[in-house]
Amino acid sequence: MSEEGFHIFLGVMSATALFVFIALYFIKAGYGMFRTASWGYSINNKLAWVLMEAPVFIVMFWLWGRSGVGFAVPVYLFFLLFQLHYLQRSFVFPFLLKGKSRMPIAIMAMGIVFNVLNGMMQAGGLFYFASEGLYADGWAYWLKPNALPGALLFFAGMFINLHSDYVIRHLRKPGDTKHYLPAKGFYRYVTSANYFGELVEWTGFAILTASPAAWVFVWWTFANLVPRADAIYRHYREEFGDEAVGKRKRIIPYIY
C-alpha cells in the first residue's frame, strides 16, 4: 500500500464509522444483554471473544515483524502498549467472563473484520507511514508535551476499563440470577463505565502517538460505544426506574 492509498484507507474507515454511529442508534448490536435469536446462530461467548479480538493482536505483531522497526524507541513502546491491551482483551478477559452467554456469529464476524482492518491501520500509522521525523528523537520523544499526558490518560483509561469489568463480573454471587444496577467506581457517574474507560484509553494512545490512524480508532471507538451506551442507559431506566439511575450519564461523566 502506498502512502496515498493509506490516507484514502483512513478516510474510508472514518466515513464507515459515521455510518456505524448513526446505524447503532436504530439497531441494537446483538450481543450481551441485547442478544436475540434474530441475529442467527451463536457460539460460546468466551470462544467468540477470543476469535474476535485475537486477530488484531496477531496482525499487529506480524506487521511489526515485517516492518523492520524492531525495538526502536518510541515506536516499539507504542507497539507494546497496544499489544498489552489486546493481550488482556483477547486472552485474559474472555476467560474471566461468568455465565453461559453466547454471541451471534454475525457479530463475531463483523468484529473480526474490523479488528483485522484496525491492526492494518494502527501498524500503518506507527510502522510504515508515520510523518517524517515524528519518532526520530528516540527516548527524547517523551519530552514532547503530548507524550506524558497521553501515556497517563492511556493507563488511567485502562484502569477504569479493567476495574469496571471487575465490578460487572462481581454483581452477582454464585447461583444468583437477579439483575443489578452497577454502582461502584465510575458507575457512580455513568451507566457504561467500562466504555468510558476504553474511550479514555484510546484517546490517550492517540495523544501519545500523534498518529492520525490512532485518532481514527478513537472515532471508531466513539462511534461504536456511544450508541450502545445510550441503549444500555435506556434499558437500565426501563428495568430499574429513573430514580435508581438518578443523575448518571450514559458514557461521559457530567456530559452525556
PDB file of C-alpha atoms in Angstrom:
ATOM      1  CA  MET A   1       0.000   0.000   0.000  1.00  0.00           C
ATOM      2  CA  SER A   2       1.295   3.458  -0.886  1.00  0.00           C
ATOM      3  CA  GLU A   3       1.184   6.398   1.500  1.00  0.00           C
ATOM      4  CA  GLU A   4      -1.567   7.968  -0.606  1.00  0.00           C
ATOM      5  CA  GLY A   5      -3.509   4.711  -0.519  1.00  0.00           C
ATOM      6  CA  PHE A   6      -3.102   4.565   3.260  1.00  0.00           C
ATOM      7  CA  HIS A   7      -4.621   8.023   3.689  1.00  0.00           C
ATOM      8  CA  ILE A   8      -7.535   7.010   1.452  1.00  0.00           C
ATOM      9  CA  PHE A   9      -7.916   3.941   3.667  1.00  0.00           C
ATOM     10  CA  LEU A  10      -8.104   6.195   6.741  1.00  0.00           C
ATOM     11  CA  GLY A  11     -10.746   8.332   5.040  1.00  0.00           C
ATOM     12  CA  VAL A  12     -12.878   5.308   4.144  1.00  0.00           C
ATOM     13  CA  MET A  13     -12.598   3.963   7.692  1.00  0.00           C
ATOM     14  CA  SER A  14     -13.661   7.355   9.100  1.00  0.00           C
ATOM     15  CA  ALA A  15     -16.673   7.556   6.795  1.00  0.00           C
ATOM     16  CA  THR A  16     -17.679   3.985   7.647  1.00  0.00           C
ATOM     17  CA  ALA A  17     -17.534   4.835  11.348  1.00  0.00           C
ATOM     18  CA  LEU A  18     -20.014   7.658  10.758  1.00  0.00           C
ATOM     19  CA  PHE A  19     -22.413   5.188   9.132  1.00  0.00           C
ATOM     20  CA  VAL A  20     -21.957   2.775  12.072  1.00  0.00           C
ATOM     21  CA  PHE A  21     -22.537   5.577  14.588  1.00  0.00           C
ATOM     22  CA  ILE A  22     -25.873   6.513  13.016  1.00  0.00           C
ATOM     23  CA  ALA A  23     -26.983   2.916  12.418  1.00  0.00           C
ATOM     24  CA  LEU A  24     -26.365   1.813  16.002  1.00  0.00           C
ATOM     25  CA  TYR A  25     -28.891   4.337  17.293  1.00  0.00           C
ATOM     26  CA  PHE A  26     -31.516   2.371  15.351  1.00  0.00           C
ATOM     27  CA  ILE A  27     -30.128  -1.182  15.591  1.00  0.00           C
ATOM     28  CA  LYS A  28     -29.006  -2.671  18.883  1.00  0.00           C
ATOM     29  CA  ALA A  29     -25.838  -4.716  18.446  1.00  0.00           C
ATOM     30  CA  GLY A  30     -26.981  -8.214  19.313  1.00  0.00           C
ATOM     31  CA  TYR A  31     -24.545  -9.314  21.990  1.00  0.00           C
ATOM     32  CA  GLY A  32     -24.616  -9.202  25.763  1.00  0.00           C
ATOM     33  CA  MET A  33     -27.938  -8.033  27.169  1.00  0.00           C
ATOM     34  CA  PHE A  34     -29.241  -7.261  23.675  1.00  0.00           C
ATOM     35  CA  ARG A  35     -28.692 -10.681  22.100  1.00  0.00           C
ATOM     36  CA  THR A  36     -31.770 -12.031  20.339  1.00  0.00           C
ATOM     37  CA  ALA A  37     -32.483 -15.044  18.148  1.00  0.00           C
ATOM     38  CA  SER A  38     -32.919 -12.739  15.152  1.00  0.00           C
ATOM     39  CA  TRP A  39     -29.139 -12.393  14.932  1.00  0.00           C
ATOM     40  CA  GLY A  40     -28.862 -16.054  13.961  1.00  0.00           C
ATOM     41  CA  TYR A  41     -26.633 -18.862  15.151  1.00  0.00           C
ATOM     42  CA  SER A  42     -24.493 -18.120  18.190  1.00  0.00           C
ATOM     43  CA  ILE A  43     -21.487 -19.716  19.872  1.00  0.00           C
ATOM     44  CA  ASN A  44     -19.966 -19.764  23.345  1.00  0.00           C
ATOM     45  CA  ASN A  45     -19.227 -16.213  24.468  1.00  0.00           C
ATOM     46  CA  LYS A  46     -15.694 -16.942  25.695  1.00  0.00           C
ATOM     47  CA  LEU A  47     -14.672 -18.582  22.425  1.00  0.00           C
ATOM     48  CA  ALA A  48     -16.298 -15.798  20.410  1.00  0.00           C
ATOM     49  CA  TRP A  49     -14.369 -13.091  22.282  1.00  0.00           C
ATOM     50  CA  VAL A  50     -11.049 -14.866  21.678  1.00  0.00           C
ATOM     51  CA  LEU A  51     -11.762 -15.379  17.981  1.00  0.00           C
ATOM     52  CA  MET A  52     -12.979 -11.801  17.605  1.00  0.00           C
ATOM     53  CA  GLU A  53     -10.202  -9.950  19.451  1.00  0.00           C
ATOM     54  CA  ALA A  54      -7.130 -12.095  18.747  1.00  0.00           C
ATOM     55  CA  PRO A  55      -6.833 -11.112  15.037  1.00  0.00           C
ATOM     56  CA  VAL A  56      -5.786  -7.535  15.822  1.00  0.00           C
ATOM     57  CA  PHE A  57      -3.100  -8.806  18.208  1.00  0.00           C
ATOM     58  CA  ILE A  58      -1.800 -11.220  15.550  1.00  0.00           C
ATOM     59  CA  VAL A  59      -1.970  -8.747  12.656  1.00  0.00           C
ATOM     60  CA  MET A  60      -0.204  -6.053  14.657  1.00  0.00           C
ATOM     61  CA  PHE A  61       2.540  -8.483  15.694  1.00  0.00           C
ATOM     62  CA  TRP A  62       3.004  -9.760  12.139  1.00  0.00           C
ATOM     63  CA  LEU A  63       3.180  -6.279  10.578  1.00  0.00           C
ATOM     64  CA  TRP A  64       5.583  -5.084  13.272  1.00  0.00           C
ATOM     65  CA  GLY A  65       7.849  -8.039  12.459  1.00  0.00           C
ATOM     66  CA  ARG A  66       7.747  -7.274   8.730  1.00  0.00           C
ATOM     67  CA  SER A  67       8.257  -3.535   9.147  1.00  0.00           C
ATOM     68  CA  GLY A  68      11.883  -3.610  10.208  1.00  0.00           C
ATOM     69  CA  VAL A  69      11.163  -1.127  13.004  1.00  0.00           C
ATOM     70  CA  GLY A  70      12.467  -3.607  15.527  1.00  0.00           C
ATOM     71  CA  PHE A  71      12.977  -2.275  19.038  1.00  0.00           C
ATOM     72  CA  ALA A  72      13.409   1.378  18.098  1.00  0.00           C
ATOM     73  CA  VAL A  73      12.058   3.761  20.735  1.00  0.00           C
ATOM     74  CA  PRO A  74       9.416   5.200  20.948  1.00  0.00           C
ATOM     75  CA  VAL A  75       7.576   3.146  18.304  1.00  0.00           C
ATOM     76  CA  TYR A  76       8.356  -0.178  19.964  1.00  0.00           C
ATOM     77  CA  LEU A  77       6.916   1.112  23.252  1.00  0.00           C
ATOM     78  CA  PHE A  78       3.723   2.235  21.483  1.00  0.00           C
ATOM     79  CA  PHE A  79       3.512  -1.235  19.963  1.00  0.00           C
ATOM     80  CA  LEU A  80       3.848  -2.825  23.420  1.00  0.00           C
ATOM     81  CA  LEU A  81       1.094  -0.636  24.867  1.00  0.00           C
ATOM     82  CA  PHE A  82      -1.275  -1.556  22.053  1.00  0.00           C
ATOM     83  CA  GLN A  83      -0.443  -5.244  22.425  1.00  0.00           C
ATOM     84  CA  LEU A  84      -0.835  -5.065  26.210  1.00  0.00           C
ATOM     85  CA  HIS A  85      -4.452  -4.014  25.786  1.00  0.00           C
ATOM     86  CA  TYR A  86      -5.225  -6.737  23.285  1.00  0.00           C
ATOM     87  CA  LEU A  87      -3.313  -9.407  25.171  1.00  0.00           C
ATOM     88  CA  GLN A  88      -5.721  -8.800  28.037  1.00  0.00           C
ATOM     89  CA  ARG A  89      -8.770  -8.395  25.801  1.00  0.00           C
ATOM     90  CA  SER A  90      -8.024 -11.477  23.678  1.00  0.00           C
ATOM     91  CA  PHE A  91      -6.554 -14.000  26.081  1.00  0.00           C
ATOM     92  CA  VAL A  92      -7.484 -12.924  29.630  1.00  0.00           C
ATOM     93  CA  PHE A  93     -10.825 -11.084  29.575  1.00  0.00           C
ATOM     94  CA  PRO A  94     -12.778 -13.873  27.815  1.00  0.00           C
ATOM     95  CA  PHE A  95     -11.840 -16.424  30.470  1.00  0.00           C
ATOM     96  CA  LEU A  96     -12.910 -14.121  33.291  1.00  0.00           C
ATOM     97  CA  LEU A  97     -16.450 -13.939  31.923  1.00  0.00           C
ATOM     98  CA  LYS A  98     -19.052 -15.698  34.026  1.00  0.00           C
ATOM     99  CA  GLY A  99     -22.204 -17.492  32.995  1.00  0.00           C
ATOM    100  CA  LYS A 100     -23.041 -19.304  29.786  1.00  0.00           C
ATOM    101  CA  SER A 101     -23.734 -16.397  27.468  1.00  0.00           C
ATOM    102  CA  ARG A 102     -23.455 -16.761  23.711  1.00  0.00           C
ATOM    103  CA  MET A 103     -22.511 -14.413  20.897  1.00  0.00           C
ATOM    104  CA  PRO A 104     -24.047 -14.455  17.402  1.00  0.00           C
ATOM    105  CA  ILE A 105     -21.551 -15.477  14.723  1.00  0.00           C
ATOM    106  CA  ALA A 106     -22.637 -12.455  12.687  1.00  0.00           C
ATOM    107  CA  ILE A 107     -21.480 -10.094  15.460  1.00  0.00           C
ATOM    108  CA  MET A 108     -18.243 -12.012  15.890  1.00  0.00           C
ATOM    109  CA  ALA A 109     -17.559 -11.912  12.136  1.00  0.00           C
ATOM    110  CA  MET A 110     -18.066  -8.146  11.993  1.00  0.00           C
ATOM    111  CA  GLY A 111     -15.712  -7.774  14.949  1.00  0.00           C
ATOM    112  CA  ILE A 112     -13.061  -9.891  13.229  1.00  0.00           C
ATOM    113  CA  VAL A 113     -13.246  -7.789  10.052  1.00  0.00           C
ATOM    114  CA  PHE A 114     -12.891  -4.549  11.996  1.00  0.00           C
ATOM    115  CA  ASN A 115     -10.029  -5.857  14.122  1.00  0.00           C
ATOM    116  CA  VAL A 116      -8.060  -7.014  11.085  1.00  0.00           C
ATOM    117  CA  LEU A 117      -8.563  -3.620   9.436  1.00  0.00           C
ATOM    118  CA  ASN A 118      -7.674  -1.811  12.647  1.00  0.00           C
ATOM    119  CA  GLY A 119      -4.481  -3.839  13.004  1.00  0.00           C
ATOM    120  CA  MET A 120      -3.529  -2.780   9.479  1.00  0.00           C
ATOM    121  CA  MET A 121      -4.483   0.812  10.256  1.00  0.00           C
ATOM    122  CA  GLN A 122      -2.505   1.115  13.502  1.00  0.00           C
ATOM    123  CA  ALA A 123       0.511  -0.700  12.071  1.00  0.00           C
ATOM    124  CA  GLY A 124       0.448   1.608   9.077  1.00  0.00           C
ATOM    125  CA  GLY A 125       0.282   4.682  11.285  1.00  0.00           C
ATOM    126  CA  LEU A 126       3.147   3.583  13.532  1.00  0.00           C
ATOM    127  CA  PHE A 127       5.462   1.424  11.404  1.00  0.00           C
ATOM    128  CA  TYR A 128       5.027   2.379   7.762  1.00  0.00           C
ATOM    129  CA  PHE A 129       3.502   5.819   7.163  1.00  0.00           C
ATOM    130  CA  ALA A 130       4.338   7.958  10.194  1.00  0.00           C
ATOM    131  CA  SER A 131       5.161  11.587   9.388  1.00  0.00           C
ATOM    132  CA  GLU A 132       8.826  12.023   8.582  1.00  0.00           C
ATOM    133  CA  GLY A 133      10.839  12.631  11.729  1.00  0.00           C
ATOM    134  CA  LEU A 134       7.871  12.193  14.070  1.00  0.00           C
ATOM    135  CA  TYR A 135       9.504   9.365  16.015  1.00  0.00           C
ATOM    136  CA  ALA A 136      13.143  10.184  15.213  1.00  0.00           C
ATOM    137  CA  ASP A 137      14.033  11.545  18.667  1.00  0.00           C
ATOM    138  CA  GLY A 138      14.152   8.182  20.398  1.00  0.00           C
ATOM    139  CA  TRP A 139      13.831   8.465  24.164  1.00  0.00           C
ATOM    140  CA  ALA A 140      13.665  12.257  23.817  1.00  0.00           C
ATOM    141  CA  TYR A 141      10.173  11.791  22.370  1.00  0.00           C
ATOM    142  CA  TRP A 142       8.980  11.583  25.981  1.00  0.00           C
ATOM    143  CA  LEU A 143       9.958  15.215  26.457  1.00  0.00           C
ATOM    144  CA  LYS A 144       7.339  16.313  23.949  1.00  0.00           C
ATOM    145  CA  PRO A 145       4.261  17.960  25.527  1.00  0.00           C
ATOM    146  CA  ASN A 146       1.885  15.275  24.248  1.00  0.00           C
ATOM    147  CA  ALA A 147       3.855  12.264  25.479  1.00  0.00           C
ATOM    148  CA  LEU A 148       3.383  12.142  29.251  1.00  0.00           C
ATOM    149  CA  PRO A 149      -0.281  13.342  29.277  1.00  0.00           C
ATOM    150  CA  GLY A 150      -1.090  10.778  26.577  1.00  0.00           C
ATOM    151  CA  ALA A 151       0.563   7.948  28.486  1.00  0.00           C
ATOM    152  CA  LEU A 152      -1.165   8.918  31.738  1.00  0.00           C
ATOM    153  CA  LEU A 153      -4.544   9.018  30.001  1.00  0.00           C
ATOM    154  CA  PHE A 154      -3.870   5.637  28.414  1.00  0.00           C
ATOM    155  CA  PHE A 155      -3.151   3.954  31.739  1.00  0.00           C
ATOM    156  CA  ALA A 156      -5.968   5.792  33.529  1.00  0.00           C
ATOM    157  CA  GLY A 157      -8.395   4.598  30.879  1.00  0.00           C
ATOM    158  CA  MET A 158      -7.064   1.062  31.085  1.00  0.00           C
ATOM    159  CA  PHE A 159      -7.511   1.080  34.873  1.00  0.00           C
ATOM    160  CA  ILE A 160     -11.089   2.394  34.608  1.00  0.00           C
ATOM    161  CA  ASN A 161     -11.899  -0.209  31.976  1.00  0.00           C
ATOM    162  CA  LEU A 162     -10.451  -3.134  33.931  1.00  0.00           C
ATOM    163  CA  HIS A 163     -11.980  -2.033  37.235  1.00  0.00           C
ATOM    164  CA  SER A 164     -15.382  -1.529  35.604  1.00  0.00           C
ATOM    165  CA  ASP A 165     -15.240  -5.021  34.095  1.00  0.00           C
ATOM    166  CA  TYR A 166     -14.394  -6.328  37.581  1.00  0.00           C
ATOM    167  CA  VAL A 167     -17.433  -4.558  39.046  1.00  0.00           C
ATOM    168  CA  ILE A 168     -19.716  -6.081  36.402  1.00  0.00           C
ATOM    169  CA  ARG A 169     -18.329  -9.579  36.963  1.00  0.00           C
ATOM    170  CA  HIS A 170     -18.971  -9.368  40.714  1.00  0.00           C
ATOM    171  CA  LEU A 171     -22.515  -8.007  40.681  1.00  0.00           C
ATOM    172  CA  ARG A 172     -23.897 -11.482  41.385  1.00  0.00           C
ATOM    173  CA  LYS A 173     -22.963 -14.123  43.879  1.00  0.00           C
ATOM    174  CA  PRO A 174     -22.739 -17.743  42.660  1.00  0.00           C
ATOM    175  CA  GLY A 175     -26.201 -19.053  41.832  1.00  0.00           C
ATOM    176  CA  ASP A 176     -27.815 -15.598  41.802  1.00  0.00           C
ATOM    177  CA  THR A 177     -29.758 -14.799  38.621  1.00  0.00           C
ATOM    178  CA  LYS A 178     -31.129 -11.360  39.529  1.00  0.00           C
ATOM    179  CA  HIS A 179     -30.228  -8.224  37.594  1.00  0.00           C
ATOM    180  CA  TYR A 180     -28.403  -5.414  39.367  1.00  0.00           C
ATOM    181  CA  LEU A 181     -27.520  -1.835  38.540  1.00  0.00           C
ATOM    182  CA  PRO A 182     -23.726  -1.401  38.866  1.00  0.00           C
ATOM    183  CA  ALA A 183     -22.892   1.430  41.250  1.00  0.00           C
ATOM    184  CA  LYS A 184     -19.205   1.177  42.186  1.00  0.00           C
ATOM    185  CA  GLY A 185     -16.236   3.012  40.691  1.00  0.00           C
ATOM    186  CA  PHE A 186     -17.115   5.150  37.714  1.00  0.00           C
ATOM    187  CA  TYR A 187     -20.548   3.513  37.581  1.00  0.00           C
ATOM    188  CA  ARG A 188     -21.455   6.185  40.117  1.00  0.00           C
ATOM    189  CA  TYR A 189     -21.226   8.679  37.256  1.00  0.00           C
ATOM    190  CA  VAL A 190     -22.139   6.753  34.098  1.00  0.00           C
ATOM    191  CA  THR A 191     -24.035   3.577  33.286  1.00  0.00           C
ATOM    192  CA  SER A 192     -21.289   2.364  30.915  1.00  0.00           C
ATOM    193  CA  ALA A 193     -18.108   2.988  32.884  1.00  0.00           C
ATOM    194  CA  ASN A 194     -16.229   0.225  31.051  1.00  0.00           C
ATOM    195  CA  TYR A 195     -16.887   2.000  27.747  1.00  0.00           C
ATOM    196  CA  PHE A 196     -15.803   5.317  29.227  1.00  0.00           C
ATOM    197  CA  GLY A 197     -12.527   3.727  30.283  1.00  0.00           C
ATOM    198  CA  GLU A 198     -11.895   2.339  26.818  1.00  0.00           C
ATOM    199  CA  LEU A 199     -12.640   5.702  25.206  1.00  0.00           C
ATOM    200  CA  VAL A 200     -10.213   7.446  27.581  1.00  0.00           C
ATOM    201  CA  GLU A 201      -7.590   4.763  26.965  1.00  0.00           C
ATOM    202  CA  TRP A 202      -7.563   5.107  23.182  1.00  0.00           C
ATOM    203  CA  THR A 203      -7.769   8.892  23.352  1.00  0.00           C
ATOM    204  CA  GLY A 204      -4.631   8.771  25.480  1.00  0.00           C
ATOM    205  CA  PHE A 205      -2.984   6.469  22.943  1.00  0.00           C
ATOM    206  CA  ALA A 206      -3.805   8.883  20.116  1.00  0.00           C
ATOM    207  CA  ILE A 207      -2.435  11.861  22.069  1.00  0.00           C
ATOM    208  CA  LEU A 208       0.699   9.891  22.951  1.00  0.00           C
ATOM    209  CA  THR A 209       1.468   8.638  19.447  1.00  0.00           C
ATOM    210  CA  ALA A 210       0.221  11.695  17.489  1.00  0.00           C
ATOM    211  CA  SER A 211      -0.838   9.179  14.838  1.00  0.00           C
ATOM    212  CA  PRO A 212      -3.788  10.016  12.538  1.00  0.00           C
ATOM    213  CA  ALA A 213      -4.591   6.300  12.444  1.00  0.00           C
ATOM    214  CA  ALA A 214      -4.906   6.271  16.243  1.00  0.00           C
ATOM    215  CA  TRP A 215      -7.328   9.194  16.049  1.00  0.00           C
ATOM    216  CA  VAL A 216      -9.428   7.291  13.507  1.00  0.00           C
ATOM    217  CA  PHE A 217      -9.516   4.445  16.037  1.00  0.00           C
ATOM    218  CA  VAL A 218     -10.734   6.887  18.697  1.00  0.00           C
ATOM    219  CA  TRP A 219     -13.518   7.932  16.330  1.00  0.00           C
ATOM    220  CA  TRP A 220     -14.404   4.277  15.723  1.00  0.00           C
ATOM    221  CA  THR A 221     -14.428   3.603  19.470  1.00  0.00           C
ATOM    222  CA  PHE A 222     -16.739   6.578  19.985  1.00  0.00           C
ATOM    223  CA  ALA A 223     -18.989   5.573  17.073  1.00  0.00           C
ATOM    224  CA  ASN A 224     -19.338   2.009  18.325  1.00  0.00           C
ATOM    225  CA  LEU A 225     -19.633   2.550  22.082  1.00  0.00           C
ATOM    226  CA  VAL A 226     -21.638   5.768  22.452  1.00  0.00           C
ATOM    227  CA  PRO A 227     -24.843   4.443  20.784  1.00  0.00           C
ATOM    228  CA  ARG A 228     -24.529   1.187  22.726  1.00  0.00           C
ATOM    229  CA  ALA A 229     -24.066   3.148  25.955  1.00  0.00           C
ATOM    230  CA  ASP A 230     -27.267   5.010  25.112  1.00  0.00           C
ATOM    231  CA  ALA A 231     -29.109   1.702  24.639  1.00  0.00           C
ATOM    232  CA  ILE A 232     -27.788   0.394  27.971  1.00  0.00           C
ATOM    233  CA  TYR A 233     -28.804   3.630  29.707  1.00  0.00           C
ATOM    234  CA  ARG A 234     -32.346   3.362  28.364  1.00  0.00           C
ATOM    235  CA  HIS A 235     -32.506  -0.312  29.305  1.00  0.00           C
ATOM    236  CA  TYR A 236     -31.461   0.428  32.875  1.00  0.00           C
ATOM    237  CA  ARG A 237     -34.065   3.190  33.174  1.00  0.00           C
ATOM    238  CA  GLU A 238     -36.759   0.790  31.979  1.00  0.00           C
ATOM    239  CA  GLU A 239     -35.637  -2.037  34.263  1.00  0.00           C
ATOM    240  CA  PHE A 240     -34.683  -0.153  37.438  1.00  0.00           C
ATOM    241  CA  GLY A 241     -36.531   3.165  37.070  1.00  0.00           C
ATOM    242  CA  ASP A 242     -35.452   6.767  36.707  1.00  0.00           C
ATOM    243  CA  GLU A 243     -34.871   7.224  40.435  1.00  0.00           C
ATOM    244  CA  ALA A 244     -32.422   4.306  40.645  1.00  0.00           C
ATOM    245  CA  VAL A 245     -30.397   5.507  37.664  1.00  0.00           C
ATOM    246  CA  GLY A 246     -30.506   9.032  39.062  1.00  0.00           C
ATOM    247  CA  LYS A 247     -28.164  11.635  37.621  1.00  0.00           C
ATOM    248  CA  ARG A 248     -25.812   9.153  35.990  1.00  0.00           C
ATOM    249  CA  LYS A 249     -24.917   9.905  32.395  1.00  0.00           C
ATOM    250  CA  ARG A 250     -24.502   7.360  29.636  1.00  0.00           C
ATOM    251  CA  ILE A 251     -20.756   7.235  28.987  1.00  0.00           C
ATOM    252  CA  ILE A 252     -19.065  10.608  29.648  1.00  0.00           C
ATOM    253  CA  PRO A 253     -19.412  11.825  33.263  1.00  0.00           C
ATOM    254  CA  TYR A 254     -21.487  15.010  33.662  1.00  0.00           C
ATOM    255  CA  ILE A 255     -21.798  15.411  29.874  1.00  0.00           C
ATOM    256  CA  TYR A 256     -23.563  12.507  28.094  1.00  0.00           C
TER     257      TYR A 256
END
